[in-house]
Amino acid sequence: MISEKIILGIDPGTAIMGFGIISVKKGKMEMISIHELILKKYPNHETKLKYIFDKTLALIDEYHPDEVALEAPFYGKNVQSMLKLGRAQGVAMAASLYRNIPITEYSPKKIKMAITGNGNASKEQVAGMLQNLLKLKEFPTKYLDASDGLAVAVCHHFNSGTIADTKSYSGWDSFLKQNPDRLK
């Protein structure tokens, strides 16, 4: 039996990307770290993607997570925004798979439901519940994207061992087998 599990949660974004890392020991959660990447300052999308990849690898190499959980892109009206968000998610996934760390995707509603019990909860409500769940005196970041990354990690812990509306990949072969339409 594993005595400790470390989970890296990622909220992909192209303006701000949130990361949260938790440790689970004997079923008890503890926040290890919370980060956000401020990507607005980078001149183009390609530079942002490289930075996302590099930072995700750096977090993996520093904290050695056993699993990575990502928020799946939601369907919006702006196709260009969807495309950019999907690329950001793909780069974070690629970094995780490059280090052979299994990944799981969760829908935004699933994450909110796991944390607050309400799939339509606001970012502020999610952050407040995380503060309570993790027994934090104050929330360590002003960016709600970072708290969303933490929420993904906590959601993954709550859903560990359950079959849900998630997708899990243990490596490139697994990813390609479950997504044959992405192979060109």
CSV table of C-alpha atoms in Angstrom, one decimal:
chain,number,residue,atom,x,y,z
A,1,MET,CA,0.0,0.0,0.0
A,2,ILE,CA,1.2,3.5,-0.9
A,3,SER,CA,1.9,5.5,2.3
A,4,GLU,CA,1.9,8.9,0.5
A,5,LYS,CA,0.6,10.0,-2.9
A,6,ILE,CA,1.5,13.4,-4.5
A,7,ILE,CA,-1.0,14.8,-7.0
A,8,LEU,CA,-0.3,17.7,-9.3
A,9,GLY,CA,-3.5,19.5,-10.5
A,10,ILE,CA,-3.4,21.8,-13.5
A,11,ASP,CA,-5.9,24.4,-14.7
A,12,PRO,CA,-4.7,25.1,-18.3
A,13,GLY,CA,-4.8,28.7,-19.5
A,14,THR,CA,-3.1,31.0,-22.0
A,15,ALA,CA,-3.2,34.1,-19.8
A,16,ILE,CA,-2.8,32.5,-16.4
A,17,MET,CA,-2.3,28.8,-15.8
A,18,GLY,CA,-2.8,27.4,-12.3
A,19,PHE,CA,-1.0,24.6,-10.6
A,20,GLY,CA,-1.8,23.0,-7.2
A,21,ILE,CA,0.1,20.2,-5.5
A,22,ILE,CA,-1.2,18.1,-2.7
A,23,SER,CA,0.1,15.3,-0.6
A,24,VAL,CA,-2.3,12.5,0.6
A,25,LYS,CA,-1.1,10.5,3.6
A,26,LYS,CA,-3.5,7.9,5.0
A,27,GLY,CA,-6.4,9.6,3.3
A,28,LYS,CA,-5.5,13.0,4.8
A,29,MET,CA,-4.8,15.9,2.3
A,30,GLU,CA,-2.2,18.6,2.7
A,31,MET,CA,-1.4,21.4,0.3
A,32,ILE,CA,2.3,21.2,-0.7
A,33,SER,CA,2.4,24.1,-3.1
A,34,ILE,CA,0.3,26.4,-5.3
A,35,HIS,CA,1.6,28.2,-8.4
A,36,GLU,CA,0.4,30.3,-11.3
A,37,LEU,CA,2.1,31.1,-14.5
A,38,ILE,CA,1.4,34.6,-15.7
A,39,LEU,CA,1.6,34.2,-19.5
A,40,LYS,CA,0.2,37.6,-20.6
A,41,LYS,CA,3.7,39.0,-20.8
A,42,TYR,CA,4.9,36.6,-23.4
A,43,PRO,CA,4.9,37.9,-27.0
A,44,ASN,CA,3.3,35.0,-28.8
A,45,HIS,CA,1.4,31.8,-28.3
A,46,GLU,CA,4.4,29.6,-29.2
A,47,THR,CA,6.5,31.2,-26.4
A,48,LYS,CA,3.7,30.6,-24.0
A,49,LEU,CA,3.4,26.9,-24.9
A,50,LYS,CA,7.2,26.4,-24.4
A,51,TYR,CA,7.0,28.1,-21.0
A,52,ILE,CA,4.0,25.9,-20.0
A,53,PHE,CA,5.9,22.8,-21.0
A,54,ASP,CA,9.1,23.8,-19.3
A,55,LYS,CA,7.3,24.9,-16.1
A,56,THR,CA,5.3,21.7,-15.9
A,57,LEU,CA,8.4,19.6,-16.3
A,58,ALA,CA,10.1,21.7,-13.6
A,59,LEU,CA,7.2,21.2,-11.2
A,60,ILE,CA,7.3,17.4,-11.9
A,61,ASP,CA,11.0,17.2,-11.4
A,62,GLU,CA,10.8,19.2,-8.1
A,63,TYR,CA,7.8,17.6,-6.5
A,64,HIS,CA,7.8,14.1,-8.1
A,65,PRO,CA,4.0,13.7,-8.3
A,66,ASP,CA,2.6,10.2,-8.6
A,67,GLU,CA,-0.4,11.5,-10.7
A,68,VAL,CA,-1.4,14.5,-12.7
A,69,ALA,CA,-4.9,15.8,-13.0
A,70,LEU,CA,-6.0,18.4,-15.6
A,71,GLU,CA,-9.1,20.4,-16.1
A,72,ALA,CA,-10.6,19.5,-19.5
A,73,PRO,CA,-11.3,22.4,-21.8
A,74,PHE,CA,-15.0,23.5,-21.8
A,75,TYR,CA,-16.9,24.2,-24.9
A,76,GLY,CA,-17.3,27.9,-25.5
A,77,LYS,CA,-18.4,30.1,-28.3
A,78,ASN,CA,-15.0,31.4,-29.3
A,79,VAL,CA,-13.3,28.8,-31.4
A,80,GLN,CA,-9.9,30.5,-31.3
A,81,SER,CA,-9.9,30.6,-27.5
A,82,MET,CA,-10.8,26.9,-27.4
A,83,LEU,CA,-8.0,26.1,-29.7
A,84,LYS,CA,-5.4,28.0,-27.6
A,85,LEU,CA,-6.7,26.5,-24.4
A,86,GLY,CA,-6.6,23.0,-25.9
A,87,ARG,CA,-3.0,23.6,-27.0
A,88,ALA,CA,-2.1,24.7,-23.4
A,89,GLN,CA,-3.7,21.6,-22.0
A,90,GLY,CA,-2.0,19.4,-24.6
A,91,VAL,CA,1.5,20.8,-23.7
A,92,ALA,CA,0.9,20.2,-20.0
A,93,MET,CA,-0.3,16.7,-20.9
A,94,ALA,CA,2.8,16.1,-23.0
A,95,ALA,CA,5.1,17.2,-20.2
A,96,SER,CA,3.4,14.8,-17.8
A,97,LEU,CA,3.5,11.9,-20.3
A,98,TYR,CA,7.2,12.7,-21.1
A,99,ARG,CA,7.9,11.9,-17.5
A,100,ASN,CA,5.7,8.8,-17.6
A,101,ILE,CA,3.2,10.2,-15.1
A,102,PRO,CA,-0.4,9.0,-15.5
A,103,ILE,CA,-2.9,11.8,-16.2
A,104,THR,CA,-6.6,12.2,-15.7
A,105,GLU,CA,-8.9,14.9,-17.1
A,106,TYR,CA,-11.9,16.3,-15.3
A,107,SER,CA,-14.7,18.5,-16.6
A,108,PRO,CA,-15.1,21.9,-14.9
A,109,LYS,CA,-18.5,20.9,-13.5
A,110,LYS,CA,-17.1,17.6,-12.1
A,111,ILE,CA,-14.4,19.6,-10.3
A,112,LYS,CA,-16.8,22.1,-8.8
A,113,MET,CA,-19.2,19.3,-7.8
A,114,ALA,CA,-16.4,17.4,-6.0
A,115,ILE,CA,-15.2,20.5,-4.1
A,116,THR,CA,-18.4,22.3,-3.3
A,117,GLY,CA,-21.3,19.9,-4.1
A,118,ASN,CA,-22.5,22.4,-6.7
A,119,GLY,CA,-21.4,22.0,-10.4
A,120,ASN,CA,-22.2,25.7,-11.0
A,121,ALA,CA,-20.2,27.1,-8.1
A,122,SER,CA,-18.2,30.3,-8.6
A,123,LYS,CA,-14.4,30.3,-8.5
A,124,GLU,CA,-14.6,32.2,-5.2
A,125,GLN,CA,-16.8,29.5,-3.7
A,126,VAL,CA,-14.4,26.8,-4.8
A,127,ALA,CA,-11.4,28.7,-3.3
A,128,GLY,CA,-13.3,29.2,0.0
A,129,MET,CA,-14.1,25.5,0.2
A,130,LEU,CA,-10.5,24.6,-0.5
A,131,GLN,CA,-9.4,26.8,2.2
A,132,ASN,CA,-11.7,25.0,4.6
A,133,LEU,CA,-10.9,21.5,3.3
A,134,LEU,CA,-7.1,22.0,3.5
A,135,LYS,CA,-7.3,24.0,6.8
A,136,LEU,CA,-5.6,27.1,5.4
A,137,LYS,CA,-5.6,30.2,7.5
A,138,GLU,CA,-5.6,32.3,4.4
A,139,PHE,CA,-5.5,31.5,0.8
A,140,PRO,CA,-1.9,31.7,-0.5
A,141,THR,CA,-2.6,33.3,-3.8
A,142,LYS,CA,-4.7,36.1,-5.2
A,143,TYR,CA,-5.2,34.3,-8.5
A,144,LEU,CA,-8.3,32.0,-8.7
A,145,ASP,CA,-6.6,30.1,-11.6
A,146,ALA,CA,-4.1,28.8,-9.1
A,147,SER,CA,-6.9,27.8,-6.7
A,148,ASP,CA,-8.5,26.0,-9.7
A,149,GLY,CA,-5.3,24.0,-10.2
A,150,LEU,CA,-5.5,23.0,-6.5
A,151,ALA,CA,-9.2,22.1,-6.9
A,152,VAL,CA,-8.3,19.7,-9.8
A,153,ALA,CA,-5.8,17.9,-7.5
A,154,VAL,CA,-8.3,17.7,-4.7
A,155,CYS,CA,-11.0,16.5,-7.1
A,156,HIS,CA,-8.7,13.8,-8.3
A,157,HIS,CA,-8.0,12.7,-4.8
A,158,PHE,CA,-11.8,12.5,-4.1
A,159,ASN,CA,-12.3,10.5,-7.2
A,160,SER,CA,-9.4,8.1,-6.8
A,161,GLY,CA,-10.5,4.6,-7.2
A,162,THR,CA,-13.9,5.5,-8.7
A,163,ILE,CA,-15.0,5.1,-12.2
A,164,ALA,CA,-16.3,8.5,-13.3
A,165,ASP,CA,-16.6,10.6,-16.4
A,166,THR,CA,-12.9,11.0,-16.7
A,167,LYS,CA,-10.2,10.0,-19.1
A,168,SER,CA,-6.9,8.5,-17.8
A,169,TYR,CA,-3.7,7.8,-19.7
A,170,SER,CA,-0.7,6.0,-18.4
A,171,GLY,CA,1.5,6.9,-21.3
A,172,TRP,CA,1.6,7.9,-25.0
A,173,ASP,CA,0.4,4.4,-26.1
A,174,SER,CA,-2.5,4.6,-23.8
A,175,PHE,CA,-3.4,8.2,-25.0
A,176,LEU,CA,-3.2,7.2,-28.6
A,177,LYS,CA,-5.3,4.0,-28.1
A,178,GLN,CA,-8.0,6.1,-26.4
A,179,ASN,CA,-7.8,8.9,-29.0
A,180,PRO,CA,-7.2,7.4,-32.4
A,181,ASP,CA,-8.7,10.4,-34.1
A,182,ARG,CA,-5.8,12.5,-32.8
A,183,LEU,CA,-3.2,10.5,-34.7
A,184,LYS,CA,-2.5,11.9,-38.2
